């Protein structure tokens, strides 16, 4: 049923090993390199060109054809323009989630099927589905579930939380059953040592090594404003634009010994309200409101019955431990998520991603982080107790992933 497979080749070790594993399985493998960004970085270099050269090395070594496709226009329209719009509105978007939703698992899959006549598409994401790594359990007219990867530290279901059911049904994820260390070992044994030792890209790929404030100011006009201390209402510094800052971020305010962190951004007055100390109770909340949820399969039955309450797990940042929550559906298709523990710097524009065991249920954009611990009058002892429990859960999660 599945013979011709198009693999997204990025020039990194994960996509390289994905192609290698598929070829060993006997599939007809075609490599496709996606060029999504063509603007020079701060050093006058187009990073996509270097990655393409590495992709060519991989495909030459594996003896598979490689084609380059240009999605620069689509990326600008469907990802980057949205990102700029969100930052100007005081939100903090996630470009990786938007790119997977609109480019890699939409435009790319459509092109693979129409131009390259692919039976399926494969990527180097650390994700599993109940259809199997190679779609060996594929069933027509049956929904596919997206599952967390074996390597908990590399699991990327968070970034695929907005992918459509239609796209996911025809995707192979060979690395879902592997540890990252094993993937690098496979690459070295295949003579791809240079690729195995290549430094992984971290953060937003098109920013490069520049500070984000410098990068974003090339696209959004700076607008000077005040840093105002929450505790006394005094102006304690100046900033060059709300778009340069996100909730919970440490502010660089000259002349102050104490560390201040962003609490709120006021679009009307262009004021950024800051609080003293990284664990200030104003930065913590245990309630989240989201809208227009995207369910990877179907809306959970618990939200369609009379009570409209779902018990599941939650995260809004990649690699953060899952915490239990209660999800309540409102009549206007919003979800109110009550967390079992307070979390720091929950921010509008980020995604609340929901899980049931190993299954990623779906996600929704955060439109309101809920009242802070300070606003609710909860004392610091309660916060410190919950923080201690959160740290303990992080340690246990790290130990569990290390023992995989």
PDB file of N, CA and C in Angstrom, residues 213-252:
ATOM      1  N   UNK A 213      15.240  40.970  20.454  1.00  0.00           N
ATOM      2  CA  UNK A 213      14.818  42.374  20.364  1.00  0.00           C
ATOM      3  C   UNK A 213      15.366  43.046  19.110  1.00  0.00           C
ATOM      4  N   UNK A 214      16.625  42.753  18.771  1.00  0.00           N
ATOM      5  CA  UNK A 214      17.229  43.353  17.585  1.00  0.00           C
ATOM      6  C   UNK A 214      16.574  42.820  16.313  1.00  0.00           C
ATOM      7  N   UNK A 215      16.295  41.523  16.312  1.00  0.00           N
ATOM      8  CA  UNK A 215      15.696  40.913  15.126  1.00  0.00           C
ATOM      9  C   UNK A 215      14.292  41.447  14.871  1.00  0.00           C
ATOM     10  N   UNK A 216      13.435  41.421  15.884  1.00  0.00           N
ATOM     11  CA  UNK A 216      12.034  41.783  15.679  1.00  0.00           C
ATOM     12  C   UNK A 216      11.889  43.259  15.326  1.00  0.00           C
ATOM     13  N   UNK A 217      12.854  44.084  15.751  1.00  0.00           N
ATOM     14  CA  UNK A 217      12.792  45.515  15.455  1.00  0.00           C
ATOM     15  C   UNK A 217      13.076  45.819  13.988  1.00  0.00           C
ATOM     16  N   UNK A 218      13.563  44.820  13.250  1.00  0.00           N
ATOM     17  CA  UNK A 218      13.744  44.999  11.813  1.00  0.00           C
ATOM     18  C   UNK A 218      12.402  44.942  11.075  1.00  0.00           C
ATOM     19  N   UNK A 219      11.359  44.419  11.751  1.00  0.00           N
ATOM     20  CA  UNK A 219      10.072  44.216  11.105  1.00  0.00           C
ATOM     21  C   UNK A 219       8.928  44.981  11.768  1.00  0.00           C
ATOM     22  N   UNK A 220       9.102  45.330  13.046  1.00  0.00           N
ATOM     23  CA  UNK A 220       8.094  46.108  13.766  1.00  0.00           C
ATOM     24  C   UNK A 220       8.755  47.372  14.295  1.00  0.00           C
ATOM     25  N   UNK A 221       8.157  48.503  14.009  1.00  0.00           N
ATOM     26  CA  UNK A 221       8.743  49.790  14.407  1.00  0.00           C
ATOM     27  C   UNK A 221       8.780  49.924  15.924  1.00  0.00           C
ATOM     28  N   UNK A 222       9.926  50.346  16.442  1.00  0.00           N
ATOM     29  CA  UNK A 222      10.068  50.559  17.873  1.00  0.00           C
ATOM     30  C   UNK A 222       9.184  51.712  18.336  1.00  0.00           C
ATOM     31  N   UNK A 223       8.714  51.611  19.564  1.00  0.00           N
ATOM     32  CA  UNK A 223       7.907  52.660  20.179  1.00  0.00           C
ATOM     33  C   UNK A 223       8.290  52.748  21.641  1.00  0.00           C
ATOM     34  N   UNK A 224       8.986  53.827  22.006  1.00  0.00           N
ATOM     35  CA  UNK A 224       9.493  53.969  23.365  1.00  0.00           C
ATOM     36  C   UNK A 224       8.356  54.021  24.388  1.00  0.00           C
ATOM     37  N   UNK A 225       8.612  53.393  25.535  1.00  0.00           N
ATOM     38  CA  UNK A 225       7.637  53.392  26.625  1.00  0.00           C
ATOM     39  C   UNK A 225       8.323  53.208  27.957  1.00  0.00           C
ATOM     40  N   UNK A 226       7.530  53.116  29.016  1.00  0.00           N
ATOM     41  CA  UNK A 226       8.061  53.044  30.381  1.00  0.00           C
ATOM     42  C   UNK A 226       7.960  51.638  30.964  1.00  0.00           C
ATOM     43  N   UNK A 227       8.971  51.278  31.747  1.00  0.00           N
ATOM     44  CA  UNK A 227       8.863  50.167  32.684  1.00  0.00           C
ATOM     45  C   UNK A 227       8.325  50.750  33.982  1.00  0.00           C
ATOM     46  N   UNK A 228       7.218  50.220  34.465  1.00  0.00           N
ATOM     47  CA  UNK A 228       6.611  50.726  35.693  1.00  0.00           C
ATOM     48  C   UNK A 228       6.568  49.610  36.722  1.00  0.00           C
ATOM     49  N   UNK A 229       7.068  49.895  37.932  1.00  0.00           N
ATOM     50  CA  UNK A 229       7.083  48.898  39.005  1.00  0.00           C
ATOM     51  C   UNK A 229       5.673  48.665  39.524  1.00  0.00           C
ATOM     52  N   UNK A 230       5.285  47.414  39.597  1.00  0.00           N
ATOM     53  CA  UNK A 230       3.941  47.068  40.064  1.00  0.00           C
ATOM     54  C   UNK A 230       3.731  47.480  41.517  1.00  0.00           C
ATOM     55  N   UNK A 231       4.757  47.306  42.348  1.00  0.00           N
ATOM     56  CA  UNK A 231       4.594  47.508  43.791  1.00  0.00           C
ATOM     57  C   UNK A 231       4.325  48.953  44.175  1.00  0.00           C
ATOM     58  N   UNK A 232       4.933  49.926  43.444  1.00  0.00           N
ATOM     59  CA  UNK A 232       4.755  51.329  43.846  1.00  0.00           C
ATOM     60  C   UNK A 232       4.305  52.254  42.710  1.00  0.00           C
ATOM     61  N   UNK A 233       4.153  51.715  41.503  1.00  0.00           N
ATOM     62  CA  UNK A 233       3.674  52.528  40.398  1.00  0.00           C
ATOM     63  C   UNK A 233       4.674  53.516  39.836  1.00  0.00           C
ATOM     64  N   UNK A 234       5.932  53.404  40.225  1.00  0.00           N
ATOM     65  CA  UNK A 234       6.947  54.344  39.754  1.00  0.00           C
ATOM     66  C   UNK A 234       7.597  53.868  38.449  1.00  0.00           C
ATOM     67  N   UNK A 235       7.969  54.854  37.612  1.00  0.00           N
ATOM     68  CA  UNK A 235       8.718  54.548  36.404  1.00  0.00           C
ATOM     69  C   UNK A 235      10.158  54.240  36.785  1.00  0.00           C
ATOM     70  N   UNK A 236      10.647  53.052  36.392  1.00  0.00           N
ATOM     71  CA  UNK A 236      12.001  52.656  36.786  1.00  0.00           C
ATOM     72  C   UNK A 236      12.916  52.432  35.584  1.00  0.00           C
ATOM     73  N   UNK A 237      12.393  52.635  34.379  1.00  0.00           N
ATOM     74  CA  UNK A 237      13.228  52.448  33.199  1.00  0.00           C
ATOM     75  C   UNK A 237      12.445  52.676  31.920  1.00  0.00           C
ATOM     76  N   UNK A 238      13.138  52.551  30.789  1.00  0.00           N
ATOM     77  CA  UNK A 238      12.542  52.756  29.490  1.00  0.00           C
ATOM     78  C   UNK A 238      12.712  51.499  28.620  1.00  0.00           C
ATOM     79  N   UNK A 239      11.736  51.263  27.752  1.00  0.00           N
ATOM     80  CA  UNK A 239      11.843  50.174  26.773  1.00  0.00           C
ATOM     81  C   UNK A 239      11.580  50.741  25.388  1.00  0.00           C
ATOM     82  N   UNK A 240      11.865  49.949  24.346  1.00  0.00           N
ATOM     83  CA  UNK A 240      11.728  50.427  22.969  1.00  0.00           C
ATOM     84  C   UNK A 240      10.543  49.812  22.230  1.00  0.00           C
ATOM     85  N   UNK A 241       9.707  49.091  22.971  1.00  0.00           N
ATOM     86  CA  UNK A 241       8.535  48.521  22.306  1.00  0.00           C
ATOM     87  C   UNK A 241       8.023  47.282  23.020  1.00  0.00           C
ATOM     88  N   UNK A 242       6.711  47.208  23.170  1.00  0.00           N
ATOM     89  CA  UNK A 242       6.088  46.067  23.829  1.00  0.00           C
ATOM     90  C   UNK A 242       6.367  44.773  23.067  1.00  0.00           C
ATOM     91  N   UNK A 243       6.520  44.885  21.738  1.00  0.00           N
ATOM     92  CA  UNK A 243       6.749  43.703  20.907  1.00  0.00           C
ATOM     93  C   UNK A 243       8.072  43.001  21.216  1.00  0.00           C
ATOM     94  N   UNK A 244       8.969  43.671  21.927  1.00  0.00           N
ATOM     95  CA  UNK A 244      10.279  43.092  22.224  1.00  0.00           C
ATOM     96  C   UNK A 244      10.285  42.240  23.490  1.00  0.00           C
ATOM     97  N   UNK A 245       9.160  42.225  24.218  1.00  0.00           N
ATOM     98  CA  UNK A 245       9.150  41.592  25.535  1.00  0.00           C
ATOM     99  C   UNK A 245       8.000  40.610  25.673  1.00  0.00           C
ATOM    100  N   UNK A 246       8.223  39.590  26.520  1.00  0.00           N
ATOM    101  CA  UNK A 246       7.178  38.618  26.791  1.00  0.00           C
ATOM    102  C   UNK A 246       7.016  38.459  28.297  1.00  0.00           C
ATOM    103  N   UNK A 247       5.888  37.934  28.710  1.00  0.00           N
ATOM    104  CA  UNK A 247       5.578  37.780  30.122  1.00  0.00           C
ATOM    105  C   UNK A 247       6.606  36.862  30.793  1.00  0.00           C
ATOM    106  N   UNK A 248       7.082  37.296  31.962  1.00  0.00           N
ATOM    107  CA  UNK A 248       8.043  36.497  32.727  1.00  0.00           C
ATOM    108  C   UNK A 248       9.485  36.739  32.371  1.00  0.00           C
ATOM    109  N   UNK A 249       9.726  37.526  31.316  1.00  0.00           N
ATOM    110  CA  UNK A 249      11.098  37.779  30.862  1.00  0.00           C
ATOM    111  C   UNK A 249      11.786  38.789  31.779  1.00  0.00           C
ATOM    112  N   UNK A 250      13.071  38.551  32.041  1.00  0.00           N
ATOM    113  CA  UNK A 250      13.823  39.496  32.865  1.00  0.00           C
ATOM    114  C   UNK A 250      14.108  40.769  32.065  1.00  0.00           C
ATOM    115  N   UNK A 251      13.905  41.902  32.707  1.00  0.00           N
ATOM    116  CA  UNK A 251      14.128  43.195  32.052  1.00  0.00           C
ATOM    117  C   UNK A 251      15.543  43.681  32.323  1.00  0.00           C
ATOM    118  N   UNK A 252      16.135  44.252  31.321  1.00  0.00           N
ATOM    119  CA  UNK A 252      17.463  44.840  31.468  1.00  0.00           C
ATOM    120  C   UNK A 252      17.293  46.322  31.748  1.00  0.00           C
TER     121      UNK A 252
END
